[in-house]
CSV table of C-alpha atoms and ligand atoms in Angstrom, one decimal:
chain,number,residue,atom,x,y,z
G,1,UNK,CA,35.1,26.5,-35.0
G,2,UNK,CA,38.7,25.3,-35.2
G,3,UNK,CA,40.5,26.9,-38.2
G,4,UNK,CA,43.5,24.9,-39.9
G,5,UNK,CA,45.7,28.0,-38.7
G,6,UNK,CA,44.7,27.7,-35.7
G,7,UNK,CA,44.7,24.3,-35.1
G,8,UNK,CA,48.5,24.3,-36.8
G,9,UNK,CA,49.1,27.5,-34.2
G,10,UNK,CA,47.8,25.5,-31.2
G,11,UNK,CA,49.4,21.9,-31.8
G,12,UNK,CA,53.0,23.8,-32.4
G,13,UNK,CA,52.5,25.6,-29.4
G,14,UNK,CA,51.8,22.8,-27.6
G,15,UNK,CA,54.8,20.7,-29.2
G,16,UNK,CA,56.9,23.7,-28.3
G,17,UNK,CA,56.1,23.1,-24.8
G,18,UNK,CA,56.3,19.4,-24.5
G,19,UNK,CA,59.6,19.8,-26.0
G,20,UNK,CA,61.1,22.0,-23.3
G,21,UNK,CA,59.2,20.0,-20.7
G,22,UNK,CA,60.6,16.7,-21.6
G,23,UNK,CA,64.2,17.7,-22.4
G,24,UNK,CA,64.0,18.5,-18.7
G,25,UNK,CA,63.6,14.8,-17.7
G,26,UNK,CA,66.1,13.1,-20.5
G,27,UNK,CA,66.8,13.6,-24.2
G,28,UNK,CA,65.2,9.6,-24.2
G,29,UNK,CA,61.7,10.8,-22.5
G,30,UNK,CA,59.2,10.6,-25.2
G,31,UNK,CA,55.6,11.8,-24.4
G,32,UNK,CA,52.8,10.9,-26.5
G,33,UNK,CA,50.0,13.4,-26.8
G,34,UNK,CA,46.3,12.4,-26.8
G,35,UNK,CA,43.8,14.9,-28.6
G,36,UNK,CA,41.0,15.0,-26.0
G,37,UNK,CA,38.0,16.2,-28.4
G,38,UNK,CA,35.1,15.6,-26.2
G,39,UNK,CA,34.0,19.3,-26.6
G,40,UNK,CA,34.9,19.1,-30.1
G,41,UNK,CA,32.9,18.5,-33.4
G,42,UNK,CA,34.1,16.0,-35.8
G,43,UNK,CA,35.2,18.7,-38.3
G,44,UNK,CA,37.7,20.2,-35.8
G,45,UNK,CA,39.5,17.2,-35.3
G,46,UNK,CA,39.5,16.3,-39.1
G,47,UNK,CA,41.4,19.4,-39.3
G,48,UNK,CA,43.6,19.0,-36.0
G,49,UNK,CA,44.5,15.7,-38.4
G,50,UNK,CA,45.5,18.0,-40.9
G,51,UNK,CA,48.1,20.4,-38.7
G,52,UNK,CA,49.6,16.6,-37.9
G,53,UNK,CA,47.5,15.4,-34.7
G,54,UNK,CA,46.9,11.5,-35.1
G,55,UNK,CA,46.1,9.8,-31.8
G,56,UNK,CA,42.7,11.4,-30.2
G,57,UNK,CA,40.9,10.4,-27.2
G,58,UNK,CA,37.0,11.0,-26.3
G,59,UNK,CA,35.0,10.1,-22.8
G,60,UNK,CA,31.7,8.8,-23.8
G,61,UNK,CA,31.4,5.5,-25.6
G,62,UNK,CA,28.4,7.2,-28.4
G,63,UNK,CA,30.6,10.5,-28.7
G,64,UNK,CA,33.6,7.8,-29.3
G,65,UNK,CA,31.1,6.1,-32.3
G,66,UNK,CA,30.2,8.9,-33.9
G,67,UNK,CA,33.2,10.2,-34.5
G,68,UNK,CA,34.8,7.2,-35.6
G,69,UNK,CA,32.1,6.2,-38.1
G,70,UNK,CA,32.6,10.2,-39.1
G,71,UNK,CA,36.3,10.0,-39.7
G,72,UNK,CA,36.5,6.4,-40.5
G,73,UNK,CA,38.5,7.4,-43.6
G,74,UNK,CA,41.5,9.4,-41.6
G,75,UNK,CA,44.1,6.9,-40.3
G,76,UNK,CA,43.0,8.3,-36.4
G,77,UNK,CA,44.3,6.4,-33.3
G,78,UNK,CA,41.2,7.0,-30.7
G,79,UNK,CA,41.8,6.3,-27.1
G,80,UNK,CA,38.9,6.2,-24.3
G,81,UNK,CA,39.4,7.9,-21.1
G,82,UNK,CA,35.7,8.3,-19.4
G,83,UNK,CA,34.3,6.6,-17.1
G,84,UNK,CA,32.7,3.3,-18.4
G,85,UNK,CA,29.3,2.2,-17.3
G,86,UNK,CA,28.9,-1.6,-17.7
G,87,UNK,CA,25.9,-1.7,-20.1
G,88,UNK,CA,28.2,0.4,-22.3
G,89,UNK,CA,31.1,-2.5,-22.6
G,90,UNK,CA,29.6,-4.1,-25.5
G,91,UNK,CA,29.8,-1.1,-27.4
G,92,UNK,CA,33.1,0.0,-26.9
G,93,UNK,CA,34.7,-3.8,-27.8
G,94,UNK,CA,32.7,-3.0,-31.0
G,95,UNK,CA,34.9,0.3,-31.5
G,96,UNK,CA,37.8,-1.6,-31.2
G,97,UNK,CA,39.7,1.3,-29.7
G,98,UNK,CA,43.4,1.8,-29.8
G,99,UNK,CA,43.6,2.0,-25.6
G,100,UNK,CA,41.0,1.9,-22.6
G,101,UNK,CA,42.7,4.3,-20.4
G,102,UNK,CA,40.4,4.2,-17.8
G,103,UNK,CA,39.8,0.7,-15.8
G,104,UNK,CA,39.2,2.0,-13.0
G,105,UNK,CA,38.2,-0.9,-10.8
G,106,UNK,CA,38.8,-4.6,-10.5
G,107,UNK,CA,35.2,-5.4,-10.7
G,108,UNK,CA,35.1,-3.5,-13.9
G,109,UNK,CA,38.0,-5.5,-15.4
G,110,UNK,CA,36.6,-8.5,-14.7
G,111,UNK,CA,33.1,-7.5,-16.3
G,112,UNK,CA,35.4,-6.1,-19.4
G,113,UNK,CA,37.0,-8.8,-19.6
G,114,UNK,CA,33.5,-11.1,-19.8
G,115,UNK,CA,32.6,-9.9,-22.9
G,116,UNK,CA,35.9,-9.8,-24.6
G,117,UNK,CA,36.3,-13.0,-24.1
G,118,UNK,CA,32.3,-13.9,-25.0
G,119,UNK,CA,33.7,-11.8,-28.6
G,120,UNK,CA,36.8,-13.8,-28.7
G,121,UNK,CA,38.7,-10.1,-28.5
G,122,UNK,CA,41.7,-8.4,-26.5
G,123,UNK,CA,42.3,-4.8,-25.4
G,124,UNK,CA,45.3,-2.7,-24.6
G,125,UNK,CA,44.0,-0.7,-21.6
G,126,UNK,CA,45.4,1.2,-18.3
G,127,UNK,CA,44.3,1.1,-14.9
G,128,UNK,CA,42.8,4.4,-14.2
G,129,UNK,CA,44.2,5.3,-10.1
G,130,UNK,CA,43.1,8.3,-7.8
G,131,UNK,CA,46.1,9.7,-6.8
G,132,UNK,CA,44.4,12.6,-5.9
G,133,UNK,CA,41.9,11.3,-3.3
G,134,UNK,CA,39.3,12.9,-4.5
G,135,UNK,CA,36.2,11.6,-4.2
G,136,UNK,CA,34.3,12.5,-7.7
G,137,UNK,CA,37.2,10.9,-9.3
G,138,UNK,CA,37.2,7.9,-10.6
G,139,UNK,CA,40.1,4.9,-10.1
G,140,UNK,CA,41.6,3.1,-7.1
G,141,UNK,CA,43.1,4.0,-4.3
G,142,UNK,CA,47.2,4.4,-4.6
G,143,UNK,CA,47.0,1.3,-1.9
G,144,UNK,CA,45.6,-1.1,-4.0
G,145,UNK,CA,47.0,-0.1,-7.3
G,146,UNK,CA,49.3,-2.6,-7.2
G,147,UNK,CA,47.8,-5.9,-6.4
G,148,UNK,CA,44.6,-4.9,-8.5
G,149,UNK,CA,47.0,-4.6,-11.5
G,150,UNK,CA,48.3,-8.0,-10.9
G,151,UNK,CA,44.8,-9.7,-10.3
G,152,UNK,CA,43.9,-8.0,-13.5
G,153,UNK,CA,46.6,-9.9,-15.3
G,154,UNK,CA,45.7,-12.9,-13.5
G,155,UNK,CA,42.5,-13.4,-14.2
G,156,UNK,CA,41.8,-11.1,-17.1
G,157,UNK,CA,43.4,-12.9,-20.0
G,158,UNK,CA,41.4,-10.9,-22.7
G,159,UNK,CA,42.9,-7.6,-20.8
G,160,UNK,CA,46.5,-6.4,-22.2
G,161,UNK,CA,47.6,-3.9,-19.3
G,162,UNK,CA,49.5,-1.5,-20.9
G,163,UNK,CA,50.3,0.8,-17.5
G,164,UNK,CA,48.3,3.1,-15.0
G,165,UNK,CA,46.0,6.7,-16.0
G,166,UNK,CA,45.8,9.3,-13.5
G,167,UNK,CA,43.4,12.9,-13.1
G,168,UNK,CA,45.7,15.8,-11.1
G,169,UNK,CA,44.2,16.7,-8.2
G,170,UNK,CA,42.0,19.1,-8.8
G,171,UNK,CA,43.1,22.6,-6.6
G,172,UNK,CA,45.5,25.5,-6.9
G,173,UNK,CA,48.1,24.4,-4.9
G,174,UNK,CA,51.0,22.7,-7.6
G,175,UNK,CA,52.5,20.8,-4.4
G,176,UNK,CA,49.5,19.0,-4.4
G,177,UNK,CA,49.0,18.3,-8.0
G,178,UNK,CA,52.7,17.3,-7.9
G,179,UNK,CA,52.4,14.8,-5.2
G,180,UNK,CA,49.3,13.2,-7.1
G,181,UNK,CA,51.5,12.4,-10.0
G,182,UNK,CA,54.4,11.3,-8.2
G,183,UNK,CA,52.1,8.9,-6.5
G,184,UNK,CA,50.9,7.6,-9.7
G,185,UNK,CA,54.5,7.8,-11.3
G,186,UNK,CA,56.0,5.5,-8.2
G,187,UNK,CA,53.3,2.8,-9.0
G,188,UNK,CA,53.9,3.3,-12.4
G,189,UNK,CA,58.1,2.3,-11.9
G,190,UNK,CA,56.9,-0.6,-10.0
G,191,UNK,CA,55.0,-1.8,-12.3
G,192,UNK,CA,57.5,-1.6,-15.2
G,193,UNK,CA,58.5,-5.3,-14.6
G,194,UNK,CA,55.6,-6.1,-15.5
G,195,UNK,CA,54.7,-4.4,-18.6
G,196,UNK,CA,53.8,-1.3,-17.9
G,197,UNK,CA,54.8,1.1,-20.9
G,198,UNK,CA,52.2,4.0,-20.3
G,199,UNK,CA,52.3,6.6,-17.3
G,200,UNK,CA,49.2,8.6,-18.8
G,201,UNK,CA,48.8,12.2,-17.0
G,202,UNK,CA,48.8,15.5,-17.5
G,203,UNK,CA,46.0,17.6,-19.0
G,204,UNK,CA,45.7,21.6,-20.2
G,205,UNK,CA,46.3,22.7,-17.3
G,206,UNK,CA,49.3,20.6,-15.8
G,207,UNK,CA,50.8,18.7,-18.3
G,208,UNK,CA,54.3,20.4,-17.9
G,209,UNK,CA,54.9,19.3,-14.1
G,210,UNK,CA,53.4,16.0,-15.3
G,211,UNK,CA,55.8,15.3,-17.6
G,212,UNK,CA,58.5,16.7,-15.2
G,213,UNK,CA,56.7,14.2,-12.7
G,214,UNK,CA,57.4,11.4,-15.3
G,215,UNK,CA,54.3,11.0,-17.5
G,216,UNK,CA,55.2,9.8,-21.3
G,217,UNK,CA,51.6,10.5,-22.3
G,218,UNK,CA,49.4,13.5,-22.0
G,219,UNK,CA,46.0,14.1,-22.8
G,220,UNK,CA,45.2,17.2,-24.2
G,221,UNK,CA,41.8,18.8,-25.0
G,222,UNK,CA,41.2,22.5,-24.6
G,223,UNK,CA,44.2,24.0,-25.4
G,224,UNK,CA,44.6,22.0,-28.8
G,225,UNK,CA,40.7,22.8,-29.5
G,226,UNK,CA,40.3,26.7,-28.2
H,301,LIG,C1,38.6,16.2,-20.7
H,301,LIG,C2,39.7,15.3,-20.3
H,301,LIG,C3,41.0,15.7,-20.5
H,301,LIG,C4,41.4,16.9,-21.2
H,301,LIG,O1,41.2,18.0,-20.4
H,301,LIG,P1,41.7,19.5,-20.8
H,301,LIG,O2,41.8,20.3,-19.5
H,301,LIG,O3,40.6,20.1,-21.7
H,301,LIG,O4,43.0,19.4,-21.5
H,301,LIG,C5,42.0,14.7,-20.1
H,301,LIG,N1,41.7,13.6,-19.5
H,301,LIG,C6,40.4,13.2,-19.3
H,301,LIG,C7,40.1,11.9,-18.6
H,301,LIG,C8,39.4,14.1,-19.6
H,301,LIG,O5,38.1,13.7,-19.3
């Protein structure tokens, strides 16, 4: 269980290090930080609240709802960033989250954007791409990142697209890692034009080279929650 001085430990630690890692890049880099709290009970992130953490982020659509409905009364920004099975949209409209960072297919867009539109609603979301080539992740290939982002916005009026969400490769070589994000990070630039605000990577385990890759949002979970 997360104590308040160690949740207060842990998120200045973690500040600490964004700090250095994004004075690296440019006194004007700002990185947001995402409270993953997927393996985390309600309680812990009321008090992660309480050391200063705001915006938190969870992976399954009922994990999302509970802890909303338990924290309804903290000013929380929650973000989703699992993979979304189709008979869970409904659901997730009804959370009316802050950001759906993980679109991670035109098919799914246009599904998505279905039933916002059936609800009369919008979403802020990314387009989830797998940079990494690996094949349990989920998003689209570099290749088509692209021209599925800008069939998104043409046909998905309901859909704001607020920029792209990538997973580091998963190995032990950084060189690798690295190139995943720069992949994602090129798309990203490319994509500025046309609205793209968020380049969301970087987790426990790799957010300082994502950062130094580019990202301006990192998603956090097990070093914030330990
Ligand atoms: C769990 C998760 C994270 C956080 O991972 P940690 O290694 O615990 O920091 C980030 N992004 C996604 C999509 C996740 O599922």
């Amino acid at each position: 269980m997360l104590t308040k001085q160690l949740a207060v430990e842990n998120l200045d630690k973690l500040i600490e290090r964004v700090e250095a890692a994004r004075l690296q890049v440019s006194h004007h880099h700002i990185v947001k930080i995402i409270a993953i709290s997927k393996y985390s009970l309600s309680e812990e992130v009321a008090t992660l609240y309480g050391a200063g953490q705001r915006a938190y982020g969870e992976n399954k659509v009922q994990d999302l709802k509970e802890k909303m409905e338990k924290l309804e009364e903290l000013p929380l920004e929650w973000h989703f960033v699992g993979r979304l099975q189709k008979n869970k949209i409904n659901n997730l409209i009804d959370l009316n989250p802050t950001l759906v960072q993980s679109i991670d297919s035109l098919d799914l867009a246009i599904e998505f954007n279905k039933k916002l539109a059936a609800k009369n609603k919008k979403i802020n979301a990314l387009l989830q791409i797998n940079s990494a080539y690996e094949e349990s992740k989920a998003g689209v290939m570099p290749e088509e990142a692209i021209e599925t982002y800008k069939k998104i916005i043409d046909t998905c009026a309901n859909i704001n697209l607020k920029g792209v969400m990538s997973i580091g490769a998963h190995v032990a070589d950084e060189d690798i890692i690295k190139k995943s994000f720069e992949t994602t990070k090129k798309i990203f630039d490319e994509l500025a034009p046309l609205g793209a605000k968020y380049c969301s990577m970087g987790m426990s385990g790799d957010f300082e080279l994502a950062i130094s890759c580019g990202s301006n949002m990192i998603r956090v979970g097990s070093s914030l929650f330990k």
